[in-house]
Structure formats: C-alpha cells, structure tokens
Amino acid sequence: MPYDPSAFPPFAVTVDLVVLTVRRHALCALAVRRGEPPFQGRWALPGGFVRADEDLSQAAARELAEETGLCAHDPSAPVQDNGAHLEQLATYGDPKRDPRMRVVSVAHLALAPDLPAPRAGGDASNARWAPVEELLQQSGYGRDGEPVAPLAFDHAQILADGVERARSKIEYSSLATAFCPSEFTVGELRRVYEAVWGVALDPRNFHRKVTGTPGFLVPTGGTTTRQGGRPAQLFRAGGATLLNPPMLRPEV
Amino acid sequence: MPYDPSAFPPFAVTVDLVVLTVRRHALCALAVRRGEPPFQGRWALPGGFVRADEDLSQAAARELAEETGLCAHDPSAPVQDNGAHLEQLATYGDPKRDPRMRVVSVAHLALAPDLPAPRAGGDASNARWAPVEELLQQSGYGRDGEPVAPLAFDHAQILADGVERARSKIEYSSLATAFCPSEFTVGELRRVYEAVWGVALDPRNFHRKVTGTPGFLVPTGGTTTRQGGRPAQLFRAGGATLLNPPMLRPEV
DNA sequence: ATCATAGTCGTCTGCCTGACGATAAACACT
DNA sequence: AGTGTTTATCGTCAGGCAGACGACTATGAT
C-alpha cells in the first residue's frame, strides 16, 4: 500500500439518511426535492458529502440536524430525550449509482417522534414527510392526486432497506420508543408497532407483553386522556434496549 | 452538487474481510501479517482497495477469492455448495483510522467451512486462522506461547462486530450451515453453534429443534461415523433461510 | 464381552402467546 | 341523569415450544 495517490482510485463519500417517523397511523420518511440534475425535481433522501475531518456518524448527525433540527443519540444509549435514534444502515457503492462520478454512500437510519414540520434549509416546499408506501411505489398517484415518480438514484433501495431494518429491529429491541415522545401511553406505543408493521395488534396481549417485560417501560405516575376514552397511564422508556423474549410480528 | 472535484474531499475506499470458520471446536478468523508500515509485522484482516469499476460486493468477493480461493455466494441464495457466505458488515471511516490518508473501509463478513490451509498470495507464513478470542485480546500470549499484539488499525473493532453479527445471526437464520461442508450431521452442526456461541447445548433438544424446523435440513439418506459412536444421518442445508421460531442462545 | 462415545426418541413441566370475556373510566350525546 | 362509544386494563384458558433429563441404539476401542 504505497502512498502514491495514483495507486488507488479516488471516491466521493456521502451519507444518506432514512429518517422515519409515524404520522397519522402511517410510517413516513423524510424526502427532499432535488434542485439540480441529475434527477432534478425528483424526490430523494436527504444527504451530503462527508467532510474531510468528519467521522461517518458525525456527518450523519450533522445532516440530520441540518434537515430536521434533531440532535442524534448515541445508539448505545437508551432513548430518553426527544433526540432521534441514529445508526448506520448500509453502504451503497455501485459504480453507476451516480452518473456524474464514483460515489459511495454510507446510509444511516434515523427514527424520530412525530415532528412539527420539515425544513430543508428553511424551504418547506422542498422537504416533506411522505408515507413510505407512497415513496416506494414505482409510479402512479399519491393520496393527494399528484403523480408519483420513483426516488432519485438508488434511494428506493436504500429506503426499503431502512424500513426493513426498522421493522425487524422493533421486534427484539425497545427501538419503537424512539418514535414516541418522551412520555407516552401503551396505546400510543402499540399504534407505533401497528404503523411500522402495517398490522393490527391485540391491545390486551400487547399491554400484557410490554408491561410485563422488565426494564422496557417505567411508569411516570401521570395519566392522559389525549386519545379519548379511559385515561391511560404514562410511561417513559426504561433502560432495557433488548427485548427478551422478542415482540412477535404476526404472520402474513 | 457540482462536478467540481474540489467541492468534495477525495477518499480511498477499501474492503476489509472478517472471514470466520470453525476449527477444532473454536471460532477462528483469517488474519494476514502486514509486510509494510504502518503496523508492519502486525496481524490484520485481509482487504484491499476497491477498483474503479467494481461494486463493493464484487470487490469483497474478489478479495475473498484471492485470500482463500473461495467463491462467494449470493447472500440471498441458500448455502448449498462449498462456496462461502458473504455479506456486508459495516463501514468504518474515522478520519484517523489510517495514519497515511483518509480511508473508508467497507467491512464484509464471510463464513466458510473448515479449509485446508490459508494462502496469502502463496505465502503461507503471512496468513493464518487464529481463534477470535486470541485475536481480540489486547495483549499477552497465544496458545503457542507467541506474544500477541493487537490487530492493526481498527481491525479489532471490525472483527468484534463481525463475530457479534455471526453470533446473533445464527439464532434466527440457517447461516450456521455455511460453516459446515455440503453434507453434515446434526452433531457437527451443533458443534458449530457451540463454537460460535461458546456454550454447551443439549444434544437431544438441539436435535429436536433442527430436525423439527421445516426446510432447515434435508436428509441425504447417507450416514457417517466420522465422529465416532453411533452412525449419524447426513443432511444438507434446506431451502429455508429464516428460522422461525429462532434457535435460542442460552443466557449468560 | 465390556466400555466409551455419539446419536435418536420420549416424557414432563413451566412459560409464553393468541384468542377473547369482562370491567373501568373517560367523553358525547340525548 | 342516562345511554352509547371509545380506550384502557385485568383475567382466563388452551396450545405450542423449550429446558431438563431418562432411555435406548449403534458403532469402535480395549
């Protein structure tokens, strides 16, 4: 391995972000509209170049803060304040994934509670939360009647991988609490699972499971009635990060 | 995103390989001795630069073939011939991880059956299978009395991450068969689990579990007595890739 | 022949899950 | 005030699976 720079090909390295949240009972991802070619006008995942003196996780946290204002958690720490969970997802380096040059993108996955409104450098029209189902469909029309175009680059694949990671990870970890505000009810947590998995769960069995798993939830003592119906106990995320035995995702 | 190359810092991109196998009841990894600075003479994971026209997985497969002669599997296909399982692990890009220049390394994990002997460009003295426990200890003496030095660069972290990935993935997938030859017995598969997890498993419950999981193992009809004792049925890996319910790793 | 070794089949008990009945506590009506 | 609706929470019961472990089988070694 000589120092001669001609001995290896130069790459551009970027981070792309799959930022997920749950809004109106649907799993949504943050998308930004591209302002320049290639794929001008198309939706894409937020991201940018890694700077010369930055670690990959630093770059991802910086991009996340620039796009959403969220500050990232250390992935090993339990989710407790309203910062987002951030972890590395996978790296995409097909030689043709960017027509301009050789770009290797280190994708990261962020999970955030429902946020007021996206801001892409202050320009709200160029960023939005979209249901992942809508972003992943190849073509057709969205729920607002607008025509839908596929995501730019290989971002549909990255988004699909991120969604799959989130779906499987909430099975055996307490990560679903990252979608909730700092205090939440069992019902709100259940609706997170239902939105991410796209299934209906039995409220009684879910309640038994999450309250019976030591360290998963700690009661705050308060109650709320913001969902209507009988007041529900408020909880915050406990210290446990791994669920053992896991939460079982229903078949099919 | 302009085309101007000065707009983004150039990176070198490499692939590093965590190649695991089970030898003599121990989980072992392939290590190569560095022939030049930095870390000259120290052990490291095999790896190399990604070429200009190569995908990341192609580069990893090429390095794997160069180091071991194994040909890689498509990760989505079931393990069936004596090729190795290969999947992306994670990407490491700390600005200081290589003192010479900015290098981002996309680590891959390979699982292989026990191989005759390593060959690093034909030079056997510069490559070896070492128990991961020995490679991960910070200092001291190996089982042969040789002094042990930590792995070069951040390779100890990469190896630890790869081992952890393998340990957790054999819980819920049929990946453990990648450590076995094409035909194997239930006892041989059990010894793989025992070596990877470092625990003893009940042979009777293990037998019930693996033979009772549909699609995991298919009998070939043959038997063998190569382990001594009563002849055992030979199996090959079935089409199933996911184990549901998973194999449970004993506590502590 | 006897022993050691490994493989295979069963049994039993406890835990967890899925299905679902029942009760409790709020709000929106009339 | 009463009734219905909604959500939360507790209980019960049967089935499935895992851990513990007994019993038997088939080989090679002594």
mmCIF file of N, CA and C in Angstrom, chain B residues 29 39 52 59 150:
data_model
loop_
_atom_site.group_PDB
_atom_site.id
_atom_site.type_symbol
_atom_site.label_atom_id
_atom_site.label_comp_id
_atom_site.label_asym_id
_atom_site.label_seq_id
_atom_site.Cartn_x
_atom_site.Cartn_y
_atom_site.Cartn_z
ATOM 1 N N ALA B 29 -10.714 -16.770 12.810
ATOM 2 C CA ALA B 29 -10.788 -15.755 11.765
ATOM 3 C C ALA B 29 -9.492 -15.761 10.987
ATOM 4 N N PHE B 39 1.999 -0.388 11.026
ATOM 5 C CA PHE B 39 1.680 -1.663 11.676
ATOM 6 C C PHE B 39 2.439 -2.819 11.027
ATOM 7 N N ALA B 52 -11.829 0.873 -9.633
ATOM 8 C CA ALA B 52 -12.635 1.979 -10.160
ATOM 9 C C ALA B 52 -13.962 1.496 -10.755
ATOM 10 N N ALA B 59 -15.845 -6.349 -5.068
ATOM 11 C CA ALA B 59 -14.504 -6.185 -4.505
ATOM 12 C C ALA B 59 -14.296 -7.150 -3.342
ATOM 13 N N PRO B 150 -2.093 -6.467 19.424
ATOM 14 C CA PRO B 150 -3.436 -6.171 18.905
ATOM 15 C C PRO B 150 -3.422 -6.085 17.387
#
